[in-house]
Tab-separated table of C-alpha atoms in Angstrom:
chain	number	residue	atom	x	y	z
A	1223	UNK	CA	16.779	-10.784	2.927
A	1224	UNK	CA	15.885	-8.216	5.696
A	1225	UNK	CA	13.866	-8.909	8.474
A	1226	UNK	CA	12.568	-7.501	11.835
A	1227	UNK	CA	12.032	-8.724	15.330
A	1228	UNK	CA	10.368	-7.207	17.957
A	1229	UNK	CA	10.767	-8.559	21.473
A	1230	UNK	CA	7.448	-8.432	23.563
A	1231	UNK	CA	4.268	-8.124	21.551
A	1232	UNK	CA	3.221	-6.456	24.402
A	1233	UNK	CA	4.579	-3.920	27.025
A	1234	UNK	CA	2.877	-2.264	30.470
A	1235	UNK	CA	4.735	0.764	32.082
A	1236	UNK	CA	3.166	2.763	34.504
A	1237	UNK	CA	2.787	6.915	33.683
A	1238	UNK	CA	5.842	8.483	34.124
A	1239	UNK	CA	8.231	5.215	33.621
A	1240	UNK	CA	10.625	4.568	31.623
A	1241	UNK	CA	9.471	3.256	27.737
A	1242	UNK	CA	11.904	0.523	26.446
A	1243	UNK	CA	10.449	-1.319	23.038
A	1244	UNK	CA	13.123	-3.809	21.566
A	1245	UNK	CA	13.579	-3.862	17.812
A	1246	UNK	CA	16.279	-6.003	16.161
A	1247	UNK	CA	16.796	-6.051	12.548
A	1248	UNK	CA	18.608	-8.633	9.913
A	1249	UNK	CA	19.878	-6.764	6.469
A	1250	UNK	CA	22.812	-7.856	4.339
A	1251	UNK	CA	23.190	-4.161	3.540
A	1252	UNK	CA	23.440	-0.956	5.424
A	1253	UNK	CA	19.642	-0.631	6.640
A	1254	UNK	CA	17.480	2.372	6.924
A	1255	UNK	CA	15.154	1.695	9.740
A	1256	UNK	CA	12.004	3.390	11.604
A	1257	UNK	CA	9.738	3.464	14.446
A	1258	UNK	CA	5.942	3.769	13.484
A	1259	UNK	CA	3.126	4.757	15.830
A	1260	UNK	CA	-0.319	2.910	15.250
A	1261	UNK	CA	-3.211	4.928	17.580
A	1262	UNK	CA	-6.535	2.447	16.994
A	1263	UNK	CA	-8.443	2.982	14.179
A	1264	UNK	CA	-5.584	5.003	12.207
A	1265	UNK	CA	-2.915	4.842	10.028
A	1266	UNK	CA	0.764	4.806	11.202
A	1267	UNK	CA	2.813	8.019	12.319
A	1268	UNK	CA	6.067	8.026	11.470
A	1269	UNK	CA	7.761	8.384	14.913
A	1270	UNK	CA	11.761	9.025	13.764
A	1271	UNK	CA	14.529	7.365	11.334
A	1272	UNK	CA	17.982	6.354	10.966
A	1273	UNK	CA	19.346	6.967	7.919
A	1274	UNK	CA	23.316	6.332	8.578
A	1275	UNK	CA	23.857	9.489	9.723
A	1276	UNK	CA	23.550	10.137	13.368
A	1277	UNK	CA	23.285	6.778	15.527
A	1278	UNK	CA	21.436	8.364	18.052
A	1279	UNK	CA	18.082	9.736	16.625
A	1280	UNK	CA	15.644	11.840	18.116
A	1281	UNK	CA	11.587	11.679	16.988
A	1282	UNK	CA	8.660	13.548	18.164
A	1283	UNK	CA	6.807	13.117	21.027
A	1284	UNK	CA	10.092	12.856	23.083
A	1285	UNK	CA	10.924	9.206	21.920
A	1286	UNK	CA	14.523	8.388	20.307
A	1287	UNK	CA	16.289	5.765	19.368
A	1288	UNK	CA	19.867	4.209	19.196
A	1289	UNK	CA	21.172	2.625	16.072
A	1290	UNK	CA	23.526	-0.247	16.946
A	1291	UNK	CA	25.069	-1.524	14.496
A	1292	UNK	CA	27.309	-4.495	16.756
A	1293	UNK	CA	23.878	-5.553	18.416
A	1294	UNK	CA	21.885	-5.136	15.021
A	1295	UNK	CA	19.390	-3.224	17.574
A	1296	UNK	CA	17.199	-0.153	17.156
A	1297	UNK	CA	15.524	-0.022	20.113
A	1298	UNK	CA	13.328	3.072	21.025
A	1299	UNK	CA	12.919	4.397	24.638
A	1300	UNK	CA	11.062	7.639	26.261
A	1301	UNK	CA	12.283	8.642	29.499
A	1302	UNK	CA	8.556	9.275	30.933
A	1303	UNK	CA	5.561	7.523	29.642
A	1304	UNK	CA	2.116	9.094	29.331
A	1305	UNK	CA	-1.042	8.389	29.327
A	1306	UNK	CA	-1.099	9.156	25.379
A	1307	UNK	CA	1.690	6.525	24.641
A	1308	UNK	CA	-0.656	3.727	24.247
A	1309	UNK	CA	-0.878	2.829	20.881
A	1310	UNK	CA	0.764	0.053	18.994
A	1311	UNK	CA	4.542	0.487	17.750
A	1312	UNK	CA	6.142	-0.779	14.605
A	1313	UNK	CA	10.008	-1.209	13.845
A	1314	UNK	CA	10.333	-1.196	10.347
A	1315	UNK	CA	13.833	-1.546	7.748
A	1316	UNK	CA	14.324	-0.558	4.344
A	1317	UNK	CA	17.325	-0.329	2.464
A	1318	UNK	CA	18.400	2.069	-0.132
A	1319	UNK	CA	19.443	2.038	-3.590
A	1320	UNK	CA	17.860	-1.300	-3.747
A	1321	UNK	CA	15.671	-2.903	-6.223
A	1322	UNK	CA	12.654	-2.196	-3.901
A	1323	UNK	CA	11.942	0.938	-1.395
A	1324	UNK	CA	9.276	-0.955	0.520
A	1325	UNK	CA	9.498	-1.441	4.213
A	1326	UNK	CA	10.039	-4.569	5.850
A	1327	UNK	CA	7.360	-4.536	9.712
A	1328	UNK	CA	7.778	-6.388	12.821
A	1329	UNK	CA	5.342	-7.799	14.247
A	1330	UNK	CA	4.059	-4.615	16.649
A	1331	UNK	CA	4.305	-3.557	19.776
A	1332	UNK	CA	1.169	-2.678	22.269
A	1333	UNK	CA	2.000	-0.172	24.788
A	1334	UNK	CA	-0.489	0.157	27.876
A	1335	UNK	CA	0.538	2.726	29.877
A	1336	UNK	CA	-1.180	2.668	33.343
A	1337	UNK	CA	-2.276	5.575	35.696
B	605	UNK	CA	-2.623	14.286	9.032
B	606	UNK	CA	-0.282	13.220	6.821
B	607	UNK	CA	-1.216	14.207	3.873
B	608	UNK	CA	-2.096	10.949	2.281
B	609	UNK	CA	-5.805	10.561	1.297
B	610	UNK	CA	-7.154	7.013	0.958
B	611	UNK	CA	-10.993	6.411	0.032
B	612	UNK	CA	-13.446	4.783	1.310
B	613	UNK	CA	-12.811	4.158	4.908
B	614	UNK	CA	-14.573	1.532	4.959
B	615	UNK	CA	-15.857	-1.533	2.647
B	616	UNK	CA	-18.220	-4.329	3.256
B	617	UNK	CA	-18.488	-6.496	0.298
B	618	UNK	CA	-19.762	-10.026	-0.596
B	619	UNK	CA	-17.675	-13.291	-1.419
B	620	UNK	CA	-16.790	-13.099	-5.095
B	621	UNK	CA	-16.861	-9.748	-5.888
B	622	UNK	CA	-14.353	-6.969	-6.892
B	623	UNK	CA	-13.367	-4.311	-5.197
B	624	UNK	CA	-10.984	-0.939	-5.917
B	625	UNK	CA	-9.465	1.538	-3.640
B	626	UNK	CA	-8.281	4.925	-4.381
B	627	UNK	CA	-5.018	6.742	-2.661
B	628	UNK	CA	-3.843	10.148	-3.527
B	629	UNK	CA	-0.309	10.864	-2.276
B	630	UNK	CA	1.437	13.264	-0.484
B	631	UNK	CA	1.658	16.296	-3.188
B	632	UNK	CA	5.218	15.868	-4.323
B	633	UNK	CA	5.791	12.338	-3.957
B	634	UNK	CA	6.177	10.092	-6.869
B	635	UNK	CA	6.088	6.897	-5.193
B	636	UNK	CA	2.956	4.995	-3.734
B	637	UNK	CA	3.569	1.911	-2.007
B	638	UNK	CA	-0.063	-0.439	-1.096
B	639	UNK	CA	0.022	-2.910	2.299
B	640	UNK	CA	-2.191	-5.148	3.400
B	641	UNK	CA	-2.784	-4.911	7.655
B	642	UNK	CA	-4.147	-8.737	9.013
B	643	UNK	CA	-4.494	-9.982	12.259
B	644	UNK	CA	-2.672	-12.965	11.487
B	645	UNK	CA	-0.244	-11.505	8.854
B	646	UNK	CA	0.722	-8.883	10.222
B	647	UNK	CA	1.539	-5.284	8.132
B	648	UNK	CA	2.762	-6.980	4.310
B	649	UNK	CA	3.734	-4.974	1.473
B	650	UNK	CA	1.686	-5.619	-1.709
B	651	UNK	CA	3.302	-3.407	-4.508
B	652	UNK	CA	5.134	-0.326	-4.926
B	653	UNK	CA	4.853	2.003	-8.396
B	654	UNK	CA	7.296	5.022	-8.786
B	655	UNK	CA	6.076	7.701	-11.247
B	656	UNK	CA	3.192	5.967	-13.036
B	657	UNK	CA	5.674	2.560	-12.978
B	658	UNK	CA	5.623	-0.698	-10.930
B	659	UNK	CA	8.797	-0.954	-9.215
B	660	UNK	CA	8.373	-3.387	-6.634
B	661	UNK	CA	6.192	-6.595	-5.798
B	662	UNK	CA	5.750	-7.900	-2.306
B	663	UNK	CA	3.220	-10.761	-0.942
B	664	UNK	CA	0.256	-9.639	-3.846
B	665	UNK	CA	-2.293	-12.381	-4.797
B	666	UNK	CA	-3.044	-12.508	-8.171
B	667	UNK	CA	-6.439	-11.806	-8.268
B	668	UNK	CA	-5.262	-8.190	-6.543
B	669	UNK	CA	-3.804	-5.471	-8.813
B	670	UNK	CA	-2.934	-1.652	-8.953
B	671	UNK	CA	-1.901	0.825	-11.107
B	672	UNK	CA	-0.990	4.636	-10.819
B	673	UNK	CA	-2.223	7.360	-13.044
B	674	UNK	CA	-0.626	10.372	-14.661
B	675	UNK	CA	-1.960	12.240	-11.759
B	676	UNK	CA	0.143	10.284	-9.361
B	677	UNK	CA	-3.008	8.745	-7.624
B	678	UNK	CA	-3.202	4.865	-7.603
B	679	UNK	CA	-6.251	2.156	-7.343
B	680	UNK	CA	-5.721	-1.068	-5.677
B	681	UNK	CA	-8.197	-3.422	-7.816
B	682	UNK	CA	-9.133	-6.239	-5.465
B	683	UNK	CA	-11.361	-9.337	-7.366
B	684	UNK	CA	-12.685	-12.749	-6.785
B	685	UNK	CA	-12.965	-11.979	-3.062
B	686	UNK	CA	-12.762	-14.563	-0.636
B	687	UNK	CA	-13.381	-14.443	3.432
B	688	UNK	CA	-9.801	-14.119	4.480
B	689	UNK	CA	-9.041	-10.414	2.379
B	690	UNK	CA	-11.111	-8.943	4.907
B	691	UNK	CA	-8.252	-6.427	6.865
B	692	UNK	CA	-7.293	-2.537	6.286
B	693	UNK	CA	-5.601	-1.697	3.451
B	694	UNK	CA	-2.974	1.145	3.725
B	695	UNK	CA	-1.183	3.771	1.065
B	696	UNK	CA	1.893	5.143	1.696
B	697	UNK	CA	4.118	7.330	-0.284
B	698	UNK	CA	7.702	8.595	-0.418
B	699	UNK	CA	9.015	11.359	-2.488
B	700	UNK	CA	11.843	9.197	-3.870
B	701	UNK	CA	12.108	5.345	-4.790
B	702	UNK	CA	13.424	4.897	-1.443
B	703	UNK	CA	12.485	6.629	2.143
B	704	UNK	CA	10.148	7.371	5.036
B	705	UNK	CA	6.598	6.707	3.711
B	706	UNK	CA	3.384	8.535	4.778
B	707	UNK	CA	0.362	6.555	5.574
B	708	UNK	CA	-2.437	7.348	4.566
B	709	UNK	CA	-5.766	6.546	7.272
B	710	UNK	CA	-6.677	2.757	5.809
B	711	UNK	CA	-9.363	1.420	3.813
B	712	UNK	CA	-11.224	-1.569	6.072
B	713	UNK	CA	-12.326	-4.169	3.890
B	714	UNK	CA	-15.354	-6.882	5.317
B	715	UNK	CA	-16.082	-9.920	2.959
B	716	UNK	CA	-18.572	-11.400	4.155
């Protein structure tokens, strides 16, 4: 079974710090994972993905992420935080060719970013 | 916006009744995948249906349901409801069986 775990429900950086949010993942088979972006009172932005190709992936709003696969880790980072970072964020893993395409959440993330 | 249309945006309903919710998908994508958001639970999948098919069940009470049309567009049928389905509902949908999914904005569901 596949499962996610996200260290830190919730994280404070002051604007212009480094973002580090901590996602580790459990899958008997090669995982497809992804970083989702929850503003309040929306749905979730995708954010980036690994899909076994590159283990260092880039996403938008200058976040990326490092697939690795020794650590079971996908943890995403953003050199300089802004004030627009805050929202929630949510490590997901799928895998494919399976039975079932569905994603598999942690728990979320809260990111306050302070002025 | 993603593309992913989900109506209404918001529900308030009464204990007992029944409930559906409509998602169109992303134009192109066959899949549609329906999770539940809670406080307590977290984000849980419910079901997935690839081209007009279930493929996939998740944490789905029985008294929920779904189905997708010809069209591509799926209803979540939600019945018998009780206090503790109040949370937003979300669509998603992939091209493939497999993928990145696109949310759609949420249904909120209140039973009070």
């Amino acid at each position: 079974a596949q499962s996610v775990t996200q260290l830190g429900s919730h994280v404070s950086v002051s604007e212009g710090a480094l973002v580090l949010l901590r996602c580790n993942y459990s899958s008997s088979v090669p995982p497809y994972l992804f970083w989702y972006v929850q503003y309040p009172n929306q749905g979730l932005q995708l954010l980036l993905k690994y899909t076994s190709a590159a283990t260092l992936v880039k996403g938008i709003n200058g976040f990326e992420a490092e697939f690795k696969k020794s650590e079971t880790s996908f943890h995403l980072t953003k050199p300089s935080a802004h004030m627009s970072d805050a929202a929630e964020y949510f490590c997901a893993v799928s895998n494919y060719g399976g039975s079932q395409g569905n994603l598999i959440f942690g728990k979320g993330t809260k990111l306050s970013v302070k002025p | 916006d993603s593309g992913v249309t989900q109506t209404p945006k918001h529900l308030i309903t009464a204990t007992g009744q029944r409930v559906t919710l409509r998602c169109s998908p992303r134009s192109g994508d066959l899949s549609v995948y329906w999770y539940q958001q809670s406080l307590d639970q977290g984000l849980q999948f419910l079901i997935q249906y690839y081209n007009g098919e279930e493929r996939a069940k998740g944490n789905i009470l029985e008294r929920f349901s779904a189905q997708q049309f010809p069209d591509l567009h799926s209803e979540l049928n939600l019945s018998s409801l009780e206090l503790g389905d109040s949370a937003l509902y979300f669509c998603a949908s992939s091209v493939g069986a497999w993928g990145e999914q696109y949310f759609g904005p949420g249904t909120r569901l209140t039973v009070t």
